[in-house]
mmCIF file of C-alpha atoms in Angstrom:
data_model
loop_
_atom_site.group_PDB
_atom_site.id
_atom_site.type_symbol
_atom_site.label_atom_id
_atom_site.label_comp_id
_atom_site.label_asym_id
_atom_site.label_seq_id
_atom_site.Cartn_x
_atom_site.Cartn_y
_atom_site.Cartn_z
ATOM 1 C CA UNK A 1 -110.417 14.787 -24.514
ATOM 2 C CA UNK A 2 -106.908 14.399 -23.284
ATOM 3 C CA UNK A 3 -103.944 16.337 -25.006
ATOM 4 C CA UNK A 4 -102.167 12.689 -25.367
ATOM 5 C CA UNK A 5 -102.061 9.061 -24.104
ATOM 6 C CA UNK A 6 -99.417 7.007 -23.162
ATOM 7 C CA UNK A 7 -99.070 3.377 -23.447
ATOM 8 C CA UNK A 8 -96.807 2.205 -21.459
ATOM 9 C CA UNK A 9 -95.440 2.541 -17.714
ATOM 10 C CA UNK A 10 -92.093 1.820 -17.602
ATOM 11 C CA UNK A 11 -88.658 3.945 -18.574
ATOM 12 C CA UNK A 12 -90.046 5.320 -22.003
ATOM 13 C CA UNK A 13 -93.292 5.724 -21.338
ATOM 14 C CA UNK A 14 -92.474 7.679 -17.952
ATOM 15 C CA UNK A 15 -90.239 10.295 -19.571
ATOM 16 C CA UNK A 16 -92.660 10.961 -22.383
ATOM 17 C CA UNK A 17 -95.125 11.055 -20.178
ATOM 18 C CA UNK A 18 -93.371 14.108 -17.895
ATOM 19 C CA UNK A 19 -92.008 15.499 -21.271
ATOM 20 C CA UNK A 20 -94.732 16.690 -22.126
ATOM 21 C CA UNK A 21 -96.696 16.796 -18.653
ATOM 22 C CA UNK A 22 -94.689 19.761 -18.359
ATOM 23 C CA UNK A 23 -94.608 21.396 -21.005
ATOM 24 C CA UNK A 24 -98.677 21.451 -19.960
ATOM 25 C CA UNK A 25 -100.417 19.259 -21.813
ATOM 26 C CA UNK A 26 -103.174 17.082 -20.049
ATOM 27 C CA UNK A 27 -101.304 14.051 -20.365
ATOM 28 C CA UNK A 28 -102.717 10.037 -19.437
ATOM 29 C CA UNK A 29 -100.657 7.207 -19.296
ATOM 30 C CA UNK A 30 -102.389 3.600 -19.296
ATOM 31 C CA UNK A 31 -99.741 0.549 -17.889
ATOM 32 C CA UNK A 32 -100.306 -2.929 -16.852
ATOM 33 C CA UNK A 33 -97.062 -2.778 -14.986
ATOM 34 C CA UNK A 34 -94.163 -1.053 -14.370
ATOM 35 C CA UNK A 35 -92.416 -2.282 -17.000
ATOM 36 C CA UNK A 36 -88.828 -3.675 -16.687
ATOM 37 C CA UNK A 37 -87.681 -1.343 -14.360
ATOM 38 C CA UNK A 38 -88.288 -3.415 -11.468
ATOM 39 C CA UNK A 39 -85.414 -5.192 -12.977
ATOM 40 C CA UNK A 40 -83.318 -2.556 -13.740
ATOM 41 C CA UNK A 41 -80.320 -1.948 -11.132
ATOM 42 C CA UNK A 42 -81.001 1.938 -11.887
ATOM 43 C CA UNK A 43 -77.317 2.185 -13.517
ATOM 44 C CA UNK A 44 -77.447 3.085 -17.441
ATOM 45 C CA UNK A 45 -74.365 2.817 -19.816
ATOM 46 C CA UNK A 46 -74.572 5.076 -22.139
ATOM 47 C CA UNK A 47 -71.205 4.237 -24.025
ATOM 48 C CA UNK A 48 -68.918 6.812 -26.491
ATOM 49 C CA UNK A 49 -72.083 8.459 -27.937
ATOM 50 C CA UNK A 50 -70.803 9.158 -31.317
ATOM 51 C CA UNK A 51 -69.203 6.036 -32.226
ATOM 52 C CA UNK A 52 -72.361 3.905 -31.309
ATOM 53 C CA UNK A 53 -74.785 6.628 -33.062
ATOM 54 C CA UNK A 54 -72.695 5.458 -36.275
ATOM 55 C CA UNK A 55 -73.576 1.827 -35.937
ATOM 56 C CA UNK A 56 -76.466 0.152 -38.387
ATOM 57 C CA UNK A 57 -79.984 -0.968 -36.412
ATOM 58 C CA UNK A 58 -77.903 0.762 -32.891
ATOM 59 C CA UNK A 59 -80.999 2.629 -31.172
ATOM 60 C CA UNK A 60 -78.275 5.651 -31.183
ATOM 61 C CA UNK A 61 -78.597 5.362 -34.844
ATOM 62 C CA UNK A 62 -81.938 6.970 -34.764
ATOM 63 C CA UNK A 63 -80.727 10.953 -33.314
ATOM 64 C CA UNK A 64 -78.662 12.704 -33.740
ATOM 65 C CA UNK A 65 -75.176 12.469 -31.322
ATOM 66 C CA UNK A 66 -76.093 15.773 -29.625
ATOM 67 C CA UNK A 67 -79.907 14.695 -29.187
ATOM 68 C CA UNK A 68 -78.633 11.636 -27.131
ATOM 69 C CA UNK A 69 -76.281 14.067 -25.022
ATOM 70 C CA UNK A 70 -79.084 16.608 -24.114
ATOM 71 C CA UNK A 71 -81.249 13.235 -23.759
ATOM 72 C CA UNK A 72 -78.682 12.237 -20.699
ATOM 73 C CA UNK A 73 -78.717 15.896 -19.605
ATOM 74 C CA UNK A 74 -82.364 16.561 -19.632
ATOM 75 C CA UNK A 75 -82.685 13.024 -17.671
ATOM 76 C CA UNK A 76 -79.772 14.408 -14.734
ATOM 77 C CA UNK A 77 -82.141 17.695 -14.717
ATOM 78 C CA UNK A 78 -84.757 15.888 -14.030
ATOM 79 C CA UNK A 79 -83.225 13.440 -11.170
ATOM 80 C CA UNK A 80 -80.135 15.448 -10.112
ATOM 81 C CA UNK A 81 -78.840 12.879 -7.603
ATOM 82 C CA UNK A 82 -77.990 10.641 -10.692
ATOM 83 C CA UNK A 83 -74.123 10.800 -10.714
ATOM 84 C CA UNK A 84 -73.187 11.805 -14.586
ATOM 85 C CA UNK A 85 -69.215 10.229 -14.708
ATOM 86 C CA UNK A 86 -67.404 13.135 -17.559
ATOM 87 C CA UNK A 87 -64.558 11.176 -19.908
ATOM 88 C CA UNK A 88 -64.043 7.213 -18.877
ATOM 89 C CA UNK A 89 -67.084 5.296 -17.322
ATOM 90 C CA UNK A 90 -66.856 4.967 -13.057
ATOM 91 C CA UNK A 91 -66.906 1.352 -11.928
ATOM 92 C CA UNK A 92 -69.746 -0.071 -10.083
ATOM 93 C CA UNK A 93 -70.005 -3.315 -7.861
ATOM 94 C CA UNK A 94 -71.958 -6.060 -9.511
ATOM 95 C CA UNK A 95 -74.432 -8.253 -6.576
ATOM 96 C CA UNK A 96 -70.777 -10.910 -6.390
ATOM 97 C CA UNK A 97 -68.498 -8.232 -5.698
ATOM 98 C CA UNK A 98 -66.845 -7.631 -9.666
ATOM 99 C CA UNK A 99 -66.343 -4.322 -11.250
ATOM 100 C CA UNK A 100 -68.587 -3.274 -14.374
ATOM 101 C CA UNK A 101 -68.439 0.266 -15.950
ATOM 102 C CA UNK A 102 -71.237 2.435 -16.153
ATOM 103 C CA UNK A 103 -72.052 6.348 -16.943
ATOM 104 C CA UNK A 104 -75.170 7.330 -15.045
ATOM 105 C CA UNK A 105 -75.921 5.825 -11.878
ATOM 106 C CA UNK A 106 -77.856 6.559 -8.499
ATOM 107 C CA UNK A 107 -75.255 8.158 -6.159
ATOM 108 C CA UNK A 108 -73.005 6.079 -3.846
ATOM 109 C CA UNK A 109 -72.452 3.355 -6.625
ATOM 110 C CA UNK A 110 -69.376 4.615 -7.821
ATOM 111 C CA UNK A 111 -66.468 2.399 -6.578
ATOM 112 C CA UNK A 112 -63.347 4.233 -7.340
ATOM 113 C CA UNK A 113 -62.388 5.007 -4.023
ATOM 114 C CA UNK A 114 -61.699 1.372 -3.608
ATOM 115 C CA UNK A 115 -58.512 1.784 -5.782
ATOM 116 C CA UNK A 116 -57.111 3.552 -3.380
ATOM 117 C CA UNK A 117 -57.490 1.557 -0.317
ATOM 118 C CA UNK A 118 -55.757 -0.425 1.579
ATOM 119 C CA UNK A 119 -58.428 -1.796 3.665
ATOM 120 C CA UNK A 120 -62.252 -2.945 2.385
ATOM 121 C CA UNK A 121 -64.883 -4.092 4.992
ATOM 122 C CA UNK A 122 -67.233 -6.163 3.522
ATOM 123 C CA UNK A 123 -70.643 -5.695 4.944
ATOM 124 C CA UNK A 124 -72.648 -8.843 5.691
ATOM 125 C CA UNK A 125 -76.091 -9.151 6.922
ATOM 126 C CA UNK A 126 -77.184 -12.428 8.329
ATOM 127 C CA UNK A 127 -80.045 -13.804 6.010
ATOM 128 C CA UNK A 128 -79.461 -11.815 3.151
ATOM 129 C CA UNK A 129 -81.264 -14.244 0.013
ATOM 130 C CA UNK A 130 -78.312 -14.409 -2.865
ATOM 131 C CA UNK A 131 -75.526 -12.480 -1.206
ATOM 132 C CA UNK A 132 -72.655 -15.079 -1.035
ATOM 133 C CA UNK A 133 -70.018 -13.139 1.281
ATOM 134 C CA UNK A 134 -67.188 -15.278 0.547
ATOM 135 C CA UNK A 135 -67.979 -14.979 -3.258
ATOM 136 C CA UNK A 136 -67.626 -11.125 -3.102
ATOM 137 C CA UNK A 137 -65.022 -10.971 -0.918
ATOM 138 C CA UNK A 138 -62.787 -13.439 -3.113
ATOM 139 C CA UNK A 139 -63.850 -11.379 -6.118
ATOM 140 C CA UNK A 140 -62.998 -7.639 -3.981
ATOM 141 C CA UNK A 141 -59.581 -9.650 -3.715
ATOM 142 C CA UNK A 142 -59.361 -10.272 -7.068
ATOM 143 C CA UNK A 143 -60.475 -6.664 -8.859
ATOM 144 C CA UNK A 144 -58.233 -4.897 -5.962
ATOM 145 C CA UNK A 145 -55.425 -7.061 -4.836
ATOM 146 C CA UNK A 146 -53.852 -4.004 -2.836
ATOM 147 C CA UNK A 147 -56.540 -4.127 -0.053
ATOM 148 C CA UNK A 148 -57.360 -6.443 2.732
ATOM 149 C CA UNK A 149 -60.777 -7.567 2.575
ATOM 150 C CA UNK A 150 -62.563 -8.600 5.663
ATOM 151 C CA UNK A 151 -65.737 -9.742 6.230
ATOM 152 C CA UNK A 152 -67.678 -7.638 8.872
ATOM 153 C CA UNK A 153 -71.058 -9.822 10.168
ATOM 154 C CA UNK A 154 -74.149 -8.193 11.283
ATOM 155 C CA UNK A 155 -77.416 -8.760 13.051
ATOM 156 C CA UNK A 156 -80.969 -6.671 11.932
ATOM 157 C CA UNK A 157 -83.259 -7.816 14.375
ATOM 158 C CA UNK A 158 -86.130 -6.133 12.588
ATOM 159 C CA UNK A 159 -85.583 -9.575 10.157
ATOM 160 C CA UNK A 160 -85.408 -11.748 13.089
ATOM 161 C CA UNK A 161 -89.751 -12.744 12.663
ATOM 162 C CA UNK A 162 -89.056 -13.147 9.360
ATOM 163 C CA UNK A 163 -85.761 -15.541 9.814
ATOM 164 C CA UNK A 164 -87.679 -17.673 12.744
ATOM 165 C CA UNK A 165 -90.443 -18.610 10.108
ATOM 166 C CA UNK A 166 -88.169 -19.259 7.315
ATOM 167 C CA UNK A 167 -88.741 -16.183 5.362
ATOM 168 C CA UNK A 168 -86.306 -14.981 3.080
ATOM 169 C CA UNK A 169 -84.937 -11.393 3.464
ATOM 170 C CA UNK A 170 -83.668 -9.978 0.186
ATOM 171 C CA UNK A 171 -81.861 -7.185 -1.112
ATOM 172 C CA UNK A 172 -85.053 -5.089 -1.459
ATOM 173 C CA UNK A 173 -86.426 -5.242 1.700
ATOM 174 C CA UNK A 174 -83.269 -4.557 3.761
ATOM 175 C CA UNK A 175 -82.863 -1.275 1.443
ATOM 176 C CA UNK A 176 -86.633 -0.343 2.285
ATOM 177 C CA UNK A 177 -85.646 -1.157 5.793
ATOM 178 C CA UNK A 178 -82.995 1.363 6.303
ATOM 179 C CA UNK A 179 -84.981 4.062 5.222
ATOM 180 C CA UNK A 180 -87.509 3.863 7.619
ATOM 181 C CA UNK A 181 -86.913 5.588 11.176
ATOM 182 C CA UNK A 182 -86.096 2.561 12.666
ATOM 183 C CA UNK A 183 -83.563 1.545 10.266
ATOM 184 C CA UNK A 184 -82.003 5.008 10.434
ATOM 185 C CA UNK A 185 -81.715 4.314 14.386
ATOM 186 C CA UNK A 186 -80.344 0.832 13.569
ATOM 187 C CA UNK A 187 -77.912 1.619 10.990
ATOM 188 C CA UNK A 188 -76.594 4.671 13.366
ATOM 189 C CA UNK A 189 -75.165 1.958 16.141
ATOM 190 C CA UNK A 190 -74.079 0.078 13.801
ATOM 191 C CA UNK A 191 -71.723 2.605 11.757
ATOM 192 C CA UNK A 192 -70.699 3.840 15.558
ATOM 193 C CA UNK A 193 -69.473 -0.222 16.297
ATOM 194 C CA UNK A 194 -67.833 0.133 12.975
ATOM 195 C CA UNK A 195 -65.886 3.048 13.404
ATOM 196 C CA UNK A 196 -64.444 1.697 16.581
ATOM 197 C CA UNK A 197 -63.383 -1.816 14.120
ATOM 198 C CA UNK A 198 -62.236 0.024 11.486
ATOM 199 C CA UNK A 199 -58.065 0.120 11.772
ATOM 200 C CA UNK A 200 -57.196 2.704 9.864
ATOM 201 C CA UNK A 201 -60.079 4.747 8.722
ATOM 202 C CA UNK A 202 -57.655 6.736 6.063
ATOM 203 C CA UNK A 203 -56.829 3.858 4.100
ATOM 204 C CA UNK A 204 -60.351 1.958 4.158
ATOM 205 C CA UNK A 205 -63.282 1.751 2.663
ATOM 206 C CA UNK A 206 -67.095 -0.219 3.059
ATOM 207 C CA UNK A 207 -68.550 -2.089 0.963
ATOM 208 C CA UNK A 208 -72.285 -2.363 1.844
ATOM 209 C CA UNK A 209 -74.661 -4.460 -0.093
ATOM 210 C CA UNK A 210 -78.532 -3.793 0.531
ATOM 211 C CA UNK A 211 -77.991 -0.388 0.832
ATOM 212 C CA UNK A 212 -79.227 2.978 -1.386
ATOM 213 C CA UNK A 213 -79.217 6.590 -0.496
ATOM 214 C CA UNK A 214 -80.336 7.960 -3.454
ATOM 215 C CA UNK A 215 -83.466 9.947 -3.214
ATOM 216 C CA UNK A 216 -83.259 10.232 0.840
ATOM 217 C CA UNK A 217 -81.962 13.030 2.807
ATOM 218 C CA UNK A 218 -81.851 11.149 6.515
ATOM 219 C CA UNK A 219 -79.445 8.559 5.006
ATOM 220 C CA UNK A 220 -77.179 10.747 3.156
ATOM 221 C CA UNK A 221 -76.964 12.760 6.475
ATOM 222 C CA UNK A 222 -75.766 9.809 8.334
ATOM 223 C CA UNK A 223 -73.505 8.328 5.754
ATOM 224 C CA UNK A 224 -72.070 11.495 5.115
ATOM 225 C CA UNK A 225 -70.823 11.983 8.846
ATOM 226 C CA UNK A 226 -68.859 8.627 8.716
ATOM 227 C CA UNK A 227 -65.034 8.819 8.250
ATOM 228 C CA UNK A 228 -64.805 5.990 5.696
ATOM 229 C CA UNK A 229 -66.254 5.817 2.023
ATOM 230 C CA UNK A 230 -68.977 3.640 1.860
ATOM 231 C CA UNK A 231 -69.733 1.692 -1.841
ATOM 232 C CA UNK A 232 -73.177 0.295 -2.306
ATOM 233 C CA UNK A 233 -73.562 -2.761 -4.503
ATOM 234 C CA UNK A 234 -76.246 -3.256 -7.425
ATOM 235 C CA UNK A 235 -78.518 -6.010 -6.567
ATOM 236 C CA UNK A 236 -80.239 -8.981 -7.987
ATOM 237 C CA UNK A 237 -83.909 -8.567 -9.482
ATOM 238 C CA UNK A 238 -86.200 -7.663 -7.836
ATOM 239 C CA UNK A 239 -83.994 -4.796 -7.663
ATOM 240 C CA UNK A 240 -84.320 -1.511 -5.274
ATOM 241 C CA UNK A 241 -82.352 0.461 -7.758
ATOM 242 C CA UNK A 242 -85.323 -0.439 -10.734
ATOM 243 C CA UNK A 243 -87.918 0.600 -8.172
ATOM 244 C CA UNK A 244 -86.631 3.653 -6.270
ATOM 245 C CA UNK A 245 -86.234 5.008 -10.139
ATOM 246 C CA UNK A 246 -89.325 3.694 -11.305
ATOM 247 C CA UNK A 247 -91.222 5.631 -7.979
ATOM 248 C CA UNK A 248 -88.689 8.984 -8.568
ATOM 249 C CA UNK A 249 -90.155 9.048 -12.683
ATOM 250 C CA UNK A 250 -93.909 8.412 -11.362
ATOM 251 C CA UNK A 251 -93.928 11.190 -8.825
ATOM 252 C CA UNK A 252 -92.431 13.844 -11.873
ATOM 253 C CA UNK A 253 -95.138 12.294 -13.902
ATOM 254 C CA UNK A 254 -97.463 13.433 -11.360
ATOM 255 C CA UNK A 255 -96.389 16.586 -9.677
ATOM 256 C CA UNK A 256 -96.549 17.636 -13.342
ATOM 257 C CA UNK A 257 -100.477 17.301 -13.370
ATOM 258 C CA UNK A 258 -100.249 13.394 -15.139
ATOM 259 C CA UNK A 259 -102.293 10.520 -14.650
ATOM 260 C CA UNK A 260 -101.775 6.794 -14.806
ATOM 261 C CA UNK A 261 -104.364 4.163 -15.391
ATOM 262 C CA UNK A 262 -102.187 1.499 -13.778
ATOM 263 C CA UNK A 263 -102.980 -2.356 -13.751
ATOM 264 C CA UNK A 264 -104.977 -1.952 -16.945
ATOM 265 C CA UNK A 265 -104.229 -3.253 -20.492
ATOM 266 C CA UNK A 266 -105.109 -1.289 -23.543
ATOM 267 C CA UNK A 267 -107.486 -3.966 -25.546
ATOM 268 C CA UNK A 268 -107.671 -2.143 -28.768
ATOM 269 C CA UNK A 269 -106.772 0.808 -30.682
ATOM 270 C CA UNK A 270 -109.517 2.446 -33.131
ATOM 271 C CA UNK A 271 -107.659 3.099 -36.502
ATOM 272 C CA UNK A 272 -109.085 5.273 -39.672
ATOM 273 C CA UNK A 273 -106.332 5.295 -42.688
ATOM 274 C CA UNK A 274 -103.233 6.067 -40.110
ATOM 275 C CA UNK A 275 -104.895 7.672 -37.794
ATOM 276 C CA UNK A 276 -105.884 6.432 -34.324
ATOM 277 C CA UNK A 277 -108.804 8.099 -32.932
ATOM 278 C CA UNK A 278 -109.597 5.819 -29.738
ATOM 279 C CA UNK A 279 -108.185 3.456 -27.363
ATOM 280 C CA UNK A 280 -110.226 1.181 -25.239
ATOM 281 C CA UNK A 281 -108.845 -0.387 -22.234
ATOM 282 C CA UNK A 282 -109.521 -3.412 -19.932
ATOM 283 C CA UNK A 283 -111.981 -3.388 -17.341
ATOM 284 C CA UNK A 284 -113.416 -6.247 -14.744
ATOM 285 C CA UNK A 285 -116.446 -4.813 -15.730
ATOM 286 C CA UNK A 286 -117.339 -2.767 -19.050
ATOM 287 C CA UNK A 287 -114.193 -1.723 -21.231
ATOM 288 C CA UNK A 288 -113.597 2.227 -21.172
ATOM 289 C CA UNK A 289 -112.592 4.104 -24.027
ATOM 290 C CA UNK A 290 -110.526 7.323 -23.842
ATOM 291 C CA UNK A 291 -110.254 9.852 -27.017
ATOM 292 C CA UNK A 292 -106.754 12.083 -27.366
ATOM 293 C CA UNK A 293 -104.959 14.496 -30.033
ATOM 294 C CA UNK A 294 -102.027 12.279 -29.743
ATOM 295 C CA UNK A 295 -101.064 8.402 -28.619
ATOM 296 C CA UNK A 296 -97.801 7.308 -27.976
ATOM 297 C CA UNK A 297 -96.896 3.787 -28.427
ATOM 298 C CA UNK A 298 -94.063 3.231 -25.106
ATOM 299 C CA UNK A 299 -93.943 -0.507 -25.092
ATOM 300 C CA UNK A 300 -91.255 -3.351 -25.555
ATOM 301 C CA UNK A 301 -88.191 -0.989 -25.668
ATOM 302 C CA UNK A 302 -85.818 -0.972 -28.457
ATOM 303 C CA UNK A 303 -85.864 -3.890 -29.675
ATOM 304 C CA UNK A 304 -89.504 -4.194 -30.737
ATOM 305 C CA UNK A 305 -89.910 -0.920 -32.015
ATOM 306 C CA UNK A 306 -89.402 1.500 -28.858
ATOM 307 C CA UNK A 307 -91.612 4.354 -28.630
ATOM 308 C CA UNK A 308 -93.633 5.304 -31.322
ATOM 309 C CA UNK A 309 -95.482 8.848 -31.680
ATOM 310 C CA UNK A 310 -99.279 8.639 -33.976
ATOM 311 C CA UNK A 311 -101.517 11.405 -34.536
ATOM 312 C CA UNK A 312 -104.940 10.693 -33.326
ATOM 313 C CA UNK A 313 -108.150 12.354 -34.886
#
C-alpha cells in the first residue's frame, strides 16, 4: 500500500507530489499528461500577496498571506535558478517583443537592462514558425524609444533538412537545439561574429528569442563570457519554458523516491461514506487498482476546485 496517490501530473500535482516525496512517504502519482504546463511560458505572477489574499473566490483567499510567501519560497528552494524579483515586478518580453510584468521567472527573462540601452540587437533566426521580426522590433521601438533596434539575421544549418522539406522550426526545437553540443559549438561562432557587429558593447543589449539557459550549466558558461546582456523572450505554446519546468518538477519528484504512472487515466475512485479506499486506473488490457492512506485530487487548477486532499481507508 502506498503512503499516498496523486492524481494529476502537472504544476499541483508535481509539488504535492515532491512535498511529501520528501518528507519520505512512498508517494505515486497517476497523469494522463503533463498537464498545462506545456503551455505555460514558466513565468508566474504572483501579484501584492496581501491585497489579492483579501479578495472573495481569489485562490489567495484560501491561506493565509504568509502561507503564499513561504509557498513562493519553498518553490525558489526547490528550483533556485528561478529569479524571485523583491518590491515591483521585473519586465519580461512577450513572443512580439512587448513588456509584461512578472515575479518569478526562469533566469535570463528579466528585461530591465534594456532600459538602459542605447542599442538592442534583435536576434533573428531564419525559419523561426511565429516569430515576426519586424513585429518585435517595431514593438522594442515602441516599449524603449531610447535604443536603436536592429535586426541581426542568422543561419542554423542544423534546420536546413528540415527547411528543404518544408518543415517548420519552432521556438521549442531551436531552444532544445542549443543545448545540445552542437548547438553550444554553433551558438559560440555566432556570439564571436556578434561581438565583432556589436558598436558599442557598453550601451547594448540582445534580444534573443528561442533561447533558455535555465537549468544548463554549458550555456550559462558561454552567455556569461559575452560583453553584452542578452534577454530571452517567452514563447508561443508549445512552449520550452512549460516543459523545461515541467522536466525540472519530474526529476525532484523522482530523485525523491516518487513514481508516476504516466499516460494513464484514473477510471474510478472506490468511495465508503467520505472515504476513498481505491482507485482503479486505465489499462489497454485489464484495469489496475492501487490502495493508499491518502489521495490527492491535483486536477483542473483553480478554477475547478484545485487540489483537493481525502483520507483513504
Amino acid at each position: 500500500m502506498w503512503d499516498g496517490i496523486v492524481i494529476g501530473g502537472g504544476f499541483a500535482g508535481l509539488i504535492a507530489g515532491i512535498r511529501a516525496s520528501e518528507r519520505g512517504k512512498r508517494i505515486l502519482m497517476i497523469a494522463e499528461g503533463t498537464g498545462s504546463l506545456s503551455s505555460s511560458s514558466g513565468v508566474f505572477d504572483i501579484g501584492p500577496i496581501p491585497s489579492l489574499a483579501r479578495l472573495e473566490k481569489h485562490p489567495y483567499s484560501y491561506l493565509e498571506p504568509q502561507n503564499i510567501q513561504a509557498a513562493v519560497e519553498y518553490f525558489r528552494s526547490l528550483l533556485p535558478e528561478y529569479e524571485k524579483c523583491e518590491g515591483e515586478s521585473s519586465l519580461v518580453l512577450t513572443p512580439l517583443g512587448s513588456c509584461r510584468t512578472a515575479d518569478l521567472m526562469p533566469m535570463g527573462l528579466k528585461a530591465e537592462a534594456l532600459i538602459q540601452s542605447k542599442e538592442i540587437v534583435l536576434m533573428a533566426p531564419e525559419g523561426m514558425k511565429d516569430f515576426f521580426s519586424r513585429v518585435v522590433k517595431e514593438n522594442l521601438e515602441k516599449e524603449f524609444p531610447q535604443s536603436r533596434v536592429e535586426i541581426y539575421p542568422f543561419q542554423v544549418s542544423a534546420f536546413a533538412p528540415w527547411q528543404q522539406v518544408g518543415k517548420a522550426v519552432n521556438g521549442l526545437e531551436f531552444a532544445r537545439f542549443w543545448r545540445t553540443e552542437e548547438g553550444i559549438e554553433t551558438l559560440q561562432k555566432l556570439l564571436e561574429a556578434l561581438v565583432r557587429y556589436i558598436r558599442n558593447q557598453k550601451e547594448a543589449a540582445v534580444v534573443f528569442p528561442g533561447l533558455s539557459r535555465v537549468f544548463n550549466k554549458p550555456l550559462q558558461k558561454l552567455l556569461a563570457h559575452f560583453p553584452c546582456p542578452i534577454i530571452e523572450m517567452t514563447d508561443i505554446p508549445p512552449t520550452f519554458g512549460g516543459e523545461i519546468l515541467y522536466d525540472a518538477l519530474k526529476r525532484k519528484f523522482k530523485e525523491f523516491g516518487g513514481e508516476i504512472i504516466l499516460g494513464s487515466g484514473v477510471r474510478k475512485v472506490d468511495i465508503q461514506g467520505k472515504n476513498c479506499f481505491q482507485v482503479w486506473v486505465k489499462s489497454k488490457g485489464s484495469d489496475s487498482n492501487f490502495q493508499a492512506k491518502e489521495l490527492v485530487l491535483a486536477t483542473g487548477g483553480s478554477s475547478e476546485g484545485g487540489s483537493k486532499r481525502l483520507r483513504m481507508e
